[in-house]
CSV table of C-alpha atoms in Angstrom, one decimal:
chain,number,residue,atom,x,y,z
A,965,LEU,CA,113.7,101.4,105.4
A,966,TRP,CA,113.7,103.8,108.5
A,967,GLN,CA,112.6,103.1,112.0
A,968,PRO,CA,112.1,107.0,113.4
A,969,VAL,CA,112.9,106.6,117.2
A,970,GLY,CA,111.8,110.4,118.3
A,971,PHE,CA,112.5,114.2,117.2
A,972,ALA,CA,114.7,116.8,118.8
A,973,ASP,CA,113.4,119.8,118.9
A,974,ASN,CA,114.6,123.2,121.0
A,975,LEU,CA,111.3,124.8,121.2
A,976,PRO,CA,108.8,122.4,120.6
A,977,CYS,CA,104.9,123.1,119.8
A,978,GLN,CA,102.9,121.3,122.7
A,979,ASP,CA,101.0,119.3,119.8
A,980,THR,CA,104.4,118.4,117.9
A,981,ALA,CA,104.5,115.0,119.8
A,982,THR,CA,101.0,114.2,118.6
A,983,GLN,CA,101.4,115.4,115.4
A,984,PHE,CA,104.5,113.1,114.8
A,985,ASP,CA,103.6,110.3,116.7
A,986,LEU,CA,106.9,110.2,118.1
A,987,PRO,CA,108.5,110.8,121.5
A,988,HIS,CA,110.5,114.3,122.0
A,989,LEU,CA,113.7,113.5,123.0
A,990,GLY,CA,114.6,116.6,124.1
A,991,ASP,CA,116.7,119.5,122.7
A,992,ASP,CA,119.7,119.1,120.2
A,993,ALA,CA,122.2,119.2,123.2
A,994,GLU,CA,120.2,116.6,125.1
A,995,VAL,CA,120.1,114.3,122.1
A,996,LEU,CA,123.8,114.8,121.5
A,997,ALA,CA,124.6,114.0,125.3
A,998,ALA,CA,122.5,110.7,124.9
A,999,SER,CA,124.3,109.6,122.1
A,1000,ALA,CA,127.2,107.2,123.3
A,1001,THR,CA,128.2,107.2,119.5
A,1002,LEU,CA,126.6,109.0,116.5
A,1003,SER,CA,127.5,106.3,114.4
A,1004,ASP,CA,124.8,104.3,115.7
A,1005,ARG,CA,121.7,106.2,114.3
A,1006,TRP,CA,120.7,108.2,111.5
A,1007,TYR,CA,119.5,111.9,111.6
A,1008,VAL,CA,117.1,113.8,109.5
A,1009,LEU,CA,117.1,117.5,109.4
A,1010,GLY,CA,113.3,118.8,109.2
A,1011,ILE,CA,113.9,122.5,109.3
A,1012,GLY,CA,113.3,124.3,105.8
A,1013,ASN,CA,114.3,127.9,105.1
A,1014,VAL,CA,113.3,130.4,102.9
A,1015,GLY,CA,116.1,132.3,101.7
A,1016,PRO,CA,119.5,132.0,103.0
A,1017,ALA,CA,119.9,128.4,105.2
A,1018,THR,CA,121.7,129.9,107.9
A,1019,ILE,CA,119.8,128.0,110.7
A,1020,ARG,CA,119.9,124.6,108.8
A,1021,ARG,CA,123.7,125.1,108.7
A,1022,ALA,CA,124.0,125.9,112.4
A,1023,ILE,CA,122.1,122.8,113.3
A,1024,ILE,CA,124.6,120.7,111.0
A,1025,SER,CA,127.6,122.3,112.6
A,1026,ARG,CA,126.1,121.4,116.1
A,1027,TYR,CA,126.2,117.9,115.4
A,1028,GLY,CA,129.4,117.9,114.2
A,1029,PRO,CA,131.2,115.7,111.5
A,1030,GLU,CA,130.7,112.6,113.1
A,1031,ALA,CA,126.5,112.6,112.6
A,1032,ALA,CA,125.3,110.3,109.9
A,1033,TRP,CA,122.8,112.0,108.0
A,1034,ALA,CA,120.1,110.4,106.1
A,1035,THR,CA,119.1,110.6,102.7
A,1036,ILE,CA,115.1,110.7,102.6
A,1037,VAL,CA,113.2,110.5,99.2
A,1038,HIS,CA,109.5,110.2,99.4
A,1039,ALA,CA,107.6,107.4,97.7
A,1040,SER,CA,106.0,109.4,94.9
A,1041,ALA,CA,109.1,111.1,94.0
A,1042,ILE,CA,111.0,110.0,90.9
A,1043,VAL,CA,114.6,110.1,91.1
A,1044,SER,CA,116.9,108.8,87.9
A,1045,PRO,CA,119.3,105.8,89.1
A,1046,ARG,CA,122.0,107.8,87.3
A,1047,ALA,CA,121.4,110.7,89.7
A,1048,ARG,CA,123.3,111.4,93.0
A,1049,LEU,CA,122.0,112.8,96.4
A,1050,GLY,CA,124.2,114.1,98.8
A,1051,ALA,CA,123.7,112.9,102.5
A,1052,GLY,CA,120.9,114.8,104.4
A,1053,THR,CA,119.0,115.7,101.2
A,1054,VAL,CA,115.4,115.4,101.5
A,1055,VAL,CA,113.2,115.1,98.3
A,1056,MET,CA,109.7,115.8,98.8
A,1057,ALA,CA,106.5,114.1,97.1
A,1058,GLY,CA,106.1,114.4,93.3
A,1059,ALA,CA,109.8,115.8,92.9
A,1060,VAL,CA,111.4,114.6,89.8
A,1061,ILE,CA,115.4,114.5,89.4
A,1062,ASN,CA,116.4,112.9,86.1
A,1063,ALA,CA,119.5,111.6,84.7
A,1064,GLY,CA,123.0,112.9,85.6
A,1065,THR,CA,121.7,115.5,88.3
A,1066,VAL,CA,124.1,115.7,91.1
A,1067,VAL,CA,122.2,117.4,94.4
A,1068,GLY,CA,124.9,118.3,97.4
A,1069,GLU,CA,124.6,117.8,101.0
A,1070,HIS,CA,121.5,118.8,103.0
A,1071,ALA,CA,119.6,120.1,100.1
A,1072,ILE,CA,115.8,120.4,99.9
A,1073,ILE,CA,114.1,118.9,96.7
A,1074,ASN,CA,110.5,120.3,97.2
A,1075,THR,CA,106.8,119.1,96.7
A,1076,GLY,CA,106.7,118.7,92.7
A,1077,ALA,CA,110.1,120.1,91.6
A,1078,ILE,CA,111.8,119.2,88.5
A,1079,LEU,CA,115.4,119.1,88.1
A,1080,GLU,CA,116.0,118.1,84.4
A,1081,HIS,CA,119.1,116.2,83.4
A,1082,ASP,CA,122.5,117.1,84.2
A,1083,CYS,CA,121.8,119.7,87.0
A,1084,ARG,CA,124.2,120.6,89.6
A,1085,ILE,CA,122.4,121.8,93.0
A,1086,GLY,CA,125.0,122.8,95.6
A,1087,ALA,CA,124.9,121.9,99.4
A,1088,PHE,CA,122.2,123.5,101.3
A,1089,GLY,CA,120.5,124.4,97.9
A,1090,HIS,CA,116.8,124.8,98.2
A,1091,VAL,CA,114.3,124.1,95.3
A,1092,GLY,CA,110.9,125.4,96.2
A,1093,PRO,CA,107.6,123.7,95.3
A,1094,GLY,CA,106.7,123.1,91.9
A,1095,ALA,CA,110.2,125.1,90.6
A,1096,ILE,CA,111.8,123.8,87.4
A,1097,VAL,CA,115.3,123.8,86.8
A,1098,GLY,CA,116.2,123.4,83.2
A,1099,GLY,CA,119.0,120.7,82.0
A,1100,GLY,CA,122.6,121.4,82.7
A,1101,THR,CA,122.1,124.0,84.6
A,1102,THR,CA,124.4,124.7,87.8
A,1103,VAL,CA,122.9,126.1,91.3
A,1104,GLY,CA,125.5,127.5,93.6
A,1105,ALA,CA,125.5,126.4,97.5
A,1106,GLY,CA,122.9,127.9,99.7
A,1107,SER,CA,120.7,129.0,96.9
A,1108,PHE,CA,117.1,129.3,97.3
A,1109,LEU,CA,114.7,129.1,94.4
A,1110,GLY,CA,111.0,130.2,95.2
A,1111,LEU,CA,107.7,128.5,94.6
A,1112,GLY,CA,107.0,127.9,90.9
A,1113,CYS,CA,110.0,129.4,89.7
A,1114,ARG,CA,111.8,128.6,86.1
A,1115,VAL,CA,115.4,128.5,85.5
A,1116,ARG,CA,116.4,128.3,81.8
A,1117,ASP,CA,118.7,125.3,80.7
A,1118,HIS,CA,122.6,125.5,80.9
A,1119,LEU,CA,122.8,128.8,83.3
A,1120,THR,CA,124.9,129.0,86.5
A,1121,LEU,CA,123.5,130.6,89.6
A,1122,GLY,CA,126.1,131.5,91.9
A,1123,PRO,CA,126.0,130.7,95.5
A,1124,GLU,CA,123.4,132.2,97.9
A,1125,THR,CA,121.3,133.1,95.2
A,1126,GLN,CA,117.5,133.8,95.7
A,1127,VAL,CA,115.0,133.6,93.0
A,1128,GLY,CA,111.7,134.7,93.9
A,1129,MET,CA,108.3,133.1,93.5
A,1130,GLY,CA,107.1,132.5,89.8
A,1131,ALA,CA,110.4,134.1,88.5
A,1132,VAL,CA,111.7,133.2,85.2
A,1133,VAL,CA,115.7,132.9,85.1
A,1134,VAL,CA,116.9,133.3,81.6
A,1135,ALA,CA,120.4,134.5,82.3
A,1136,ASP,CA,123.4,133.7,84.7
A,1137,LEU,CA,123.3,135.0,88.1
A,1138,ALA,CA,126.0,136.0,90.3
A,1139,THR,CA,127.0,135.0,93.8
A,1140,GLY,CA,124.3,136.3,96.4
A,1141,VAL,CA,122.3,138.1,93.8
A,1142,GLN,CA,118.2,138.1,94.6
A,1143,VAL,CA,116.0,138.4,91.7
A,1144,TRP,CA,112.2,138.5,91.0
A,1145,GLY,CA,109.9,138.6,88.1
A,1146,VAL,CA,109.5,137.6,84.4
A,1147,PRO,CA,112.0,137.7,83.2
A,1148,ALA,CA,114.1,137.8,86.7
A,1149,ARG,CA,115.8,140.9,87.3
A,1150,PRO,CA,118.0,142.1,90.5
A,1151,ARG,CA,116.0,143.2,93.4
A,1152,ILE,CA,116.4,147.3,93.6
A,1153,PRO,CA,115.8,148.7,96.7
A,1154,GLN,CA,112.8,151.5,96.7
A,1155,THR,CA,113.6,155.0,97.7
A,1156,VAL,CA,111.0,156.5,100.0
A,1157,ARG,CA,110.7,160.5,99.2
A,1158,PRO,CA,109.4,162.9,101.5
A,1159,GLN,CA,105.7,163.5,100.9
A,1160,GLY,CA,104.7,166.2,98.5
A,1161,THR,CA,108.2,165.8,96.5
A,1162,GLN,CA,108.4,165.0,92.6
A,1163,PRO,CA,110.1,162.0,91.2
């Protein structure tokens, strides 16, 4: 469905053009300057994130509201015809998105992730490889679900939530909370004690 014409990269590696087998079109500013009108082409955001989607949001902002963002679904992914994917969303190999699920703009549904029925994934959300989200769960905008984590059905995770690798979430999470473990608990900063003192 798509004919790639090249890639933009502000700091390209020497081998990037060879790996992509596509020409380097320049940095973001050069690509934008060369576009007479942004409506004549589609863009794909090829940058992931671990944690907050700060860099991804900055790039989208740089291109402005006129840019048309393609929604890309890997051929081996399974997406229900009753699911909805926002503009700029990328669904990787082996992912499953079931009926009634709505994925916001510029989200990443990574390799082998499963979104059960009637989930809501907010804009710029990132569901890591092998993560599973139970039916009816809402994951707020900008949240990050780590590799292989599990989120029980019918929960609400606030915006900017971060769930660590392998964590099992069994209760609602507030905005911006970071959780790890089984069951998942908020991350508590460790206190460093002077050597030789008792806890």
